């Protein structure tokens, strides 16, 4: 049995509490949130104890791992402290909005050889994962082109977006990681964007629609399409085109029902609404991966360097957006 | 080049005129219709000549074949006369509404060994035909269950239906033939029906909705679902279920466009509207089959006996509808 | 919190244990199975206690309800005893293979006004349920034709089938109930079948393939297609055709991945394998329905009379199979 | 009746001959090809006359229009001569590989106010056209993102590609025009590519895989994905994403048949193979558009300037490919 502490009891924190709850080898011991009532709510719902401070959880020798689902600016500090306390860590994305802070964090904890997993849940979506496995199994030959479409149902509120680090660090970062999952290292980034959805996003100096083009080290091309608003629901699709075929993943509907009437045929119902529905199995598989790694003594993946690289791609995307140029990536995490 | 005469210049007659027009080895020589203006219209449109009488066409030694697309009661007479004149015949379904008349007709012409094809166009639909070929090729092993759905967009007017011979002889007859195409001989028929669509059909003493169950000589089961009204358009589907898999044919849309909005996803446009659209390729392939048979000296299929057997199944279906019993079929056309 | 006892710890018993385990208002108190080790396994896995006898659970005043998932011949006895002990009951289908025993059981317990629910899980499948709600909401006008396809992946072993009561009582009974869910009372049954799948089924005197035709009291027609073997997986589909449109439910795939290669396009992976996968959400919703009914003081549905009527339809189907005739149903459970 | 001359009797010339043949208001009078036997073959098949020289057709006062389907280097000369002879022109893409030659051609003929249509057939594909009309009708609100996938089944031979002007001028040019059809004017181009398919393409100094990103004057973003090889067939898809929904066009299959077996489900057959099959209706609608414009006295669209602009986008794409930078487009054809 793996005993866990959870830092952060907001929307995403509750997702993790739920995953821990249904996992047969996991037990939620402590929950912490600066808003005490939030911590108590989650503690009550899942049979855990609300910790008055983070230390209480980190000092508990019976805690094996912590999930960091708090506000982004707190991630690196919590991650460092958890690593120093010898706990395994599942940290939500992004590690931080500042690559330099991320690198400093790693410098401080690398010697501890910590068990760190970054919460890029898409790698654990059963359909995306199946595509990854079938490519490895040779179903489409060599991967040549990867198309990722990722659109949110509706933009987050102004306050959230103001602190989000911008589209590429907040939203596209999932797609950067997904691209790396399929392409391996990325050597070129081009990004362009537009303000089409909401005026307040432009006022924040950010874009709300984007197209990003990547080139992998092995020559495969990838493009990512993002929007902060999709009226027909969470739009999460992927196509992997190869020398011998194509594997694609479409959106998932609320049910299998189709309606034909005098004006249209075979209309499907809404897509699964946002990440809480769409990626429930992914969040659970993500936790399971960490627990399996802990029990078998290996390093979970995606790890710290994957979190670092996805952020580096986001930075490169902003550089490309500003310069209109392809940005070539040279540094590797191993050189940090 | 095959020169043809066309008897009947109504809606279905024009379909055949069109097929002849686009066929590179066919030429429409004569057209006849009791309504002279109808004949002249078709003659003008397709570069043929309106014949004052049927004899003019049948006496023309340069005419190789005739298409009988006139009113059903005229079929057997025209078929007999055409056969006696040594013309090949493509006769629309049904041969007649009265099985005894059909059998007399055959008795009169059998010795001539005439080239007769019955217009069961569904056998020539590219998708249905592909299923037939792939079953023969072993794609699904042994055929065990066949599901046919056949629904018209809207009921024909009262006058048409009053002379139609009823649902089973007018509409289901296509499905009976399609079932025979897949099952071979049918040994049992059960039929039930209902009046759900239009009062005037009940007033005519006919049903407008039906379910028919068939058993083939080799043991396969089949059911047919009919309705005189489908608000979402012409509903023409088939599933062939076998010991090693299933081949299915869905409906065909007007275009490949799909629409997703805030209330539904991936809605397709209307289906191809009724037989003029849905079965255009089938009508053309049907004519081509006749012409190929004529040029190569073989008998086209479906032939006279197929027309006879489909009508016998319609009769059996009415008997079952009235008695509530399974009707077992013993006679074969070869015994007639 | 509802405390439950579970009678029967085989495959279906474990499904119910799992549903109880994940339900926030349910707690599994006792489990019983004549094979003691089976009971102990389930007890251990779900934190319950293995009861040495059924009485121990029935005598426990803290037990609110029991789930009867034992062998069919034990159902009526357990159901009667549970009702007499004042427990609510969720009884797996069929209540019994003998309609007379079913009716006697009801005679014995009717005065107790027991809370009895029969485990016709398909009514709780989210997609089937959505179709039911949307018909009620007017999406397709009046229901005219219902098409149910229900095929198992592979036939059960000889020993299971020998005691199963035959295809109609064991497998089609789900479809009979589903038909009643949509049609209301059924007034006519026709059934035909064949032996196409496995010799040992014929040796048992049963069929392995069937087509059943039903007529509802309001005039709608329905047909059911069954097979004991579907090589492409559990085939569970439904089409509801109405005066203003059609609602359909297709099969559910293991994932959303599609593959296109040089020989085919858009091939989907396997369907969800058998009822444990396909109907997991249905089993959970079924239990939730019972618990909600208990908490709110109402009667759950489907109830005892629904279990009785589905069995009566199975009996009628066998009568039709033997006589080749439509069987008209007159008796109603209220007349028993 | 419109009488036409056809210059070029290769593969694409035959497509146009076929469109003319089936058009009720069109008649193919002359055909010319430098390979005399090719001209005679087409002349014979379609009942036209092989012209010994281009002049014979251009001098024929009964010729109303010419179709230029000859080798690209001959286009501008033929186009100029046809315009000077007062003939309407349907010219295959590209007008020329050299933008300066294209502009000189227009300078020479502009004063004649010629009727010139460029053969961008995709605008006339029924599904793409329907999307265009439904966007105009408000189905998806404001267009924000356009995704075009265009992949050929297999690369053309070395000799063809050597003279093709490269991927962007030969193949992507169709997508550039399609993008302009939806976006209006394009103000930014970014392009990247790779050599993944065939060594001989790299040896020719060209790419075989590409991603192109465009920005329209109204702010919409577009990306185009190209490959010279798609083993699963001609891959021609489009998604138009807007503020109120999405319209998409998938690939078109050879038939409606789907196969389910023990290893996969609902596998569709091959896609329509290459442009001769996929775009047959588009070629016919394209010709019909020209004929309708001629009969009604208007200018057909896409016109000369559309051909010019698509080529300008191809040039800009090559500039971007070489520099790694976004290319901003300032000039408009009206300024030429």
PDB file of C-alpha atoms in Angstrom, chain B residues 142-149 151 188-190 192-197 209-211 213-215 218-227 229-232 235 237 239 241-246 251 271 321 323-326 328, chain C residues 142-149 151 188-190 192-197 209-211 213-215 218-227 229-232 235 237 239 241-246 251 271 321 323-326 328:
ATOM      1  CA  UNK B 142     -20.625 -19.217 -43.690  1.00  0.00           C
ATOM      2  CA  UNK B 143     -23.559 -16.795 -43.924  1.00  0.00           C
ATOM      3  CA  UNK B 144     -25.819 -17.281 -40.909  1.00  0.00           C
ATOM      4  CA  UNK B 145     -28.040 -14.231 -40.550  1.00  0.00           C
ATOM      5  CA  UNK B 146     -29.040 -11.556 -43.023  1.00  0.00           C
ATOM      6  CA  UNK B 147     -30.679  -8.301 -41.932  1.00  0.00           C
ATOM      7  CA  UNK B 148     -32.301  -6.117 -44.567  1.00  0.00           C
ATOM      8  CA  UNK B 149     -33.800  -2.724 -43.776  1.00  0.00           C
ATOM      9  CA  UNK B 151     -37.878   1.962 -45.956  1.00  0.00           C
ATOM     10  CA  UNK B 188     -39.860 -20.678 -45.062  1.00  0.00           C
ATOM     11  CA  UNK B 189     -41.604 -17.322 -44.891  1.00  0.00           C
ATOM     12  CA  UNK B 190     -43.181 -15.576 -41.946  1.00  0.00           C
ATOM     13  CA  UNK B 192     -46.341  -9.646 -39.992  1.00  0.00           C
ATOM     14  CA  UNK B 193     -47.355  -6.070 -40.543  1.00  0.00           C
ATOM     15  CA  UNK B 194     -49.052  -3.033 -39.168  1.00  0.00           C
ATOM     16  CA  UNK B 195     -50.787   0.169 -40.153  1.00  0.00           C
ATOM     17  CA  UNK B 196     -48.778   2.968 -38.622  1.00  0.00           C
ATOM     18  CA  UNK B 197     -48.137   5.423 -41.425  1.00  0.00           C
ATOM     19  CA  UNK B 209     -45.081  -1.457 -42.020  1.00  0.00           C
ATOM     20  CA  UNK B 210     -43.810  -5.011 -42.060  1.00  0.00           C
ATOM     21  CA  UNK B 211     -41.375  -7.488 -40.666  1.00  0.00           C
ATOM     22  CA  UNK B 213     -38.593 -13.587 -41.586  1.00  0.00           C
ATOM     23  CA  UNK B 214     -37.099 -16.025 -44.088  1.00  0.00           C
ATOM     24  CA  UNK B 215     -35.150 -19.239 -43.825  1.00  0.00           C
ATOM     25  CA  UNK B 218     -28.870 -23.858 -46.254  1.00  0.00           C
ATOM     26  CA  UNK B 219     -30.200 -22.836 -42.871  1.00  0.00           C
ATOM     27  CA  UNK B 220     -29.443 -19.126 -42.808  1.00  0.00           C
ATOM     28  CA  UNK B 221     -32.061 -16.841 -41.270  1.00  0.00           C
ATOM     29  CA  UNK B 222     -33.057 -13.473 -42.680  1.00  0.00           C
ATOM     30  CA  UNK B 223     -35.311 -10.684 -41.625  1.00  0.00           C
ATOM     31  CA  UNK B 224     -36.583  -7.770 -43.598  1.00  0.00           C
ATOM     32  CA  UNK B 225     -37.963  -4.578 -42.108  1.00  0.00           C
ATOM     33  CA  UNK B 226     -40.116  -2.339 -44.262  1.00  0.00           C
ATOM     34  CA  UNK B 227     -41.882   0.927 -43.846  1.00  0.00           C
ATOM     35  CA  UNK B 229     -42.321   6.222 -44.577  1.00  0.00           C
ATOM     36  CA  UNK B 230     -38.903   7.220 -43.270  1.00  0.00           C
ATOM     37  CA  UNK B 231     -38.644  10.921 -42.512  1.00  0.00           C
ATOM     38  CA  UNK B 232     -34.847  10.853 -42.610  1.00  0.00           C
ATOM     39  CA  UNK B 235     -33.296   3.784 -45.674  1.00  0.00           C
ATOM     40  CA  UNK B 237     -29.222  -1.143 -45.403  1.00  0.00           C
ATOM     41  CA  UNK B 239     -25.970  -6.763 -42.730  1.00  0.00           C
ATOM     42  CA  UNK B 241     -23.507 -11.975 -40.393  1.00  0.00           C
ATOM     43  CA  UNK B 242     -21.406 -15.083 -40.716  1.00  0.00           C
ATOM     44  CA  UNK B 243     -19.379 -17.600 -38.802  1.00  0.00           C
ATOM     45  CA  UNK B 244     -16.190 -15.549 -39.253  1.00  0.00           C
ATOM     46  CA  UNK B 245     -17.392 -11.943 -39.330  1.00  0.00           C
ATOM     47  CA  UNK B 246     -19.932  -9.437 -40.570  1.00  0.00           C
ATOM     48  CA  UNK B 251     -26.901   4.422 -45.967  1.00  0.00           C
ATOM     49  CA  UNK B 271     -29.265  10.421 -47.278  1.00  0.00           C
ATOM     50  CA  UNK B 321     -49.818 -12.392 -42.642  1.00  0.00           C
ATOM     51  CA  UNK B 323     -52.817 -17.006 -40.991  1.00  0.00           C
ATOM     52  CA  UNK B 324     -50.166 -16.007 -38.468  1.00  0.00           C
ATOM     53  CA  UNK B 325     -48.228 -19.088 -39.497  1.00  0.00           C
ATOM     54  CA  UNK B 326     -44.903 -19.896 -41.063  1.00  0.00           C
ATOM     55  CA  UNK B 328     -43.216 -23.533 -46.088  1.00  0.00           C
TER      56      UNK B 328
ATOM     57  CA  UNK C 142     -44.235   7.732 -32.174  1.00  0.00           C
ATOM     58  CA  UNK C 143     -42.162   4.545 -31.913  1.00  0.00           C
ATOM     59  CA  UNK C 144     -43.022   2.254 -34.815  1.00  0.00           C
ATOM     60  CA  UNK C 145     -40.254  -0.310 -35.201  1.00  0.00           C
ATOM     61  CA  UNK C 146     -37.616  -1.547 -32.790  1.00  0.00           C
ATOM     62  CA  UNK C 147     -34.613  -3.571 -33.926  1.00  0.00           C
ATOM     63  CA  UNK C 148     -32.532  -5.356 -31.304  1.00  0.00           C
ATOM     64  CA  UNK C 149     -29.370  -7.252 -32.142  1.00  0.00           C
ATOM     65  CA  UNK C 151     -25.113 -11.761 -29.970  1.00  0.00           C
ATOM     66  CA  UNK C 188     -47.834 -11.209 -30.021  1.00  0.00           C
ATOM     67  CA  UNK C 189     -44.706 -13.309 -30.253  1.00  0.00           C
ATOM     68  CA  UNK C 190     -43.242 -15.173 -33.191  1.00  0.00           C
ATOM     69  CA  UNK C 192     -37.794 -19.027 -35.216  1.00  0.00           C
ATOM     70  CA  UNK C 193     -34.334 -20.435 -34.755  1.00  0.00           C
ATOM     71  CA  UNK C 194     -31.559 -22.526 -36.167  1.00  0.00           C
ATOM     72  CA  UNK C 195     -28.546 -24.577 -35.220  1.00  0.00           C
ATOM     73  CA  UNK C 196     -25.614 -22.967 -36.914  1.00  0.00           C
ATOM     74  CA  UNK C 197     -22.993 -22.495 -34.225  1.00  0.00           C
ATOM     75  CA  UNK C 209     -29.435 -18.662 -33.509  1.00  0.00           C
ATOM     76  CA  UNK C 210     -32.813 -16.996 -33.401  1.00  0.00           C
ATOM     77  CA  UNK C 211     -35.063 -14.336 -34.807  1.00  0.00           C
ATOM     78  CA  UNK C 213     -40.777 -10.853 -33.781  1.00  0.00           C
ATOM     79  CA  UNK C 214     -42.928  -9.002 -31.262  1.00  0.00           C
ATOM     80  CA  UNK C 215     -45.928  -6.721 -31.498  1.00  0.00           C
ATOM     81  CA  UNK C 218     -49.705   0.132 -29.154  1.00  0.00           C
ATOM     82  CA  UNK C 219     -48.961  -1.427 -32.513  1.00  0.00           C
ATOM     83  CA  UNK C 220     -45.198  -1.091 -32.719  1.00  0.00           C
ATOM     84  CA  UNK C 221     -43.280  -3.990 -34.237  1.00  0.00           C
ATOM     85  CA  UNK C 222     -40.001  -5.314 -32.902  1.00  0.00           C
ATOM     86  CA  UNK C 223     -37.530  -7.905 -33.963  1.00  0.00           C
ATOM     87  CA  UNK C 224     -34.702  -9.454 -32.050  1.00  0.00           C
ATOM     88  CA  UNK C 225     -31.742 -11.239 -33.590  1.00  0.00           C
ATOM     89  CA  UNK C 226     -29.678 -13.557 -31.429  1.00  0.00           C
ATOM     90  CA  UNK C 227     -26.651 -15.696 -31.894  1.00  0.00           C
ATOM     91  CA  UNK C 229     -21.416 -16.726 -31.329  1.00  0.00           C
ATOM     92  CA  UNK C 230     -20.089 -13.492 -32.791  1.00  0.00           C
ATOM     93  CA  UNK C 231     -16.427 -13.684 -33.689  1.00  0.00           C
ATOM     94  CA  UNK C 232     -16.065  -9.906 -33.740  1.00  0.00           C
ATOM     95  CA  UNK C 235     -22.783  -7.438 -30.496  1.00  0.00           C
ATOM     96  CA  UNK C 237     -27.215  -2.820 -30.769  1.00  0.00           C
ATOM     97  CA  UNK C 239     -32.524   0.959 -33.365  1.00  0.00           C
ATOM     98  CA  UNK C 241     -37.510   3.920 -35.616  1.00  0.00           C
ATOM     99  CA  UNK C 242     -40.344   6.391 -35.254  1.00  0.00           C
ATOM    100  CA  UNK C 243     -42.679   8.609 -37.166  1.00  0.00           C
ATOM    101  CA  UNK C 244     -40.261  11.549 -36.899  1.00  0.00           C
ATOM    102  CA  UNK C 245     -36.815   9.962 -36.901  1.00  0.00           C
ATOM    103  CA  UNK C 246     -34.573   7.202 -35.662  1.00  0.00           C
ATOM    104  CA  UNK C 251     -21.408  -1.157 -30.463  1.00  0.00           C
ATOM    105  CA  UNK C 271     -15.693  -4.160 -29.265  1.00  0.00           C
ATOM    106  CA  UNK C 321     -40.796 -22.112 -32.345  1.00  0.00           C
ATOM    107  CA  UNK C 323     -45.785 -24.614 -33.727  1.00  0.00           C
ATOM    108  CA  UNK C 324     -44.588 -22.176 -36.391  1.00  0.00           C
ATOM    109  CA  UNK C 325     -47.399 -19.875 -35.337  1.00  0.00           C
ATOM    110  CA  UNK C 326     -47.758 -16.430 -33.870  1.00  0.00           C
ATOM    111  CA  UNK C 328     -51.013 -14.176 -28.780  1.00  0.00           C
TER     112      UNK C 328
END
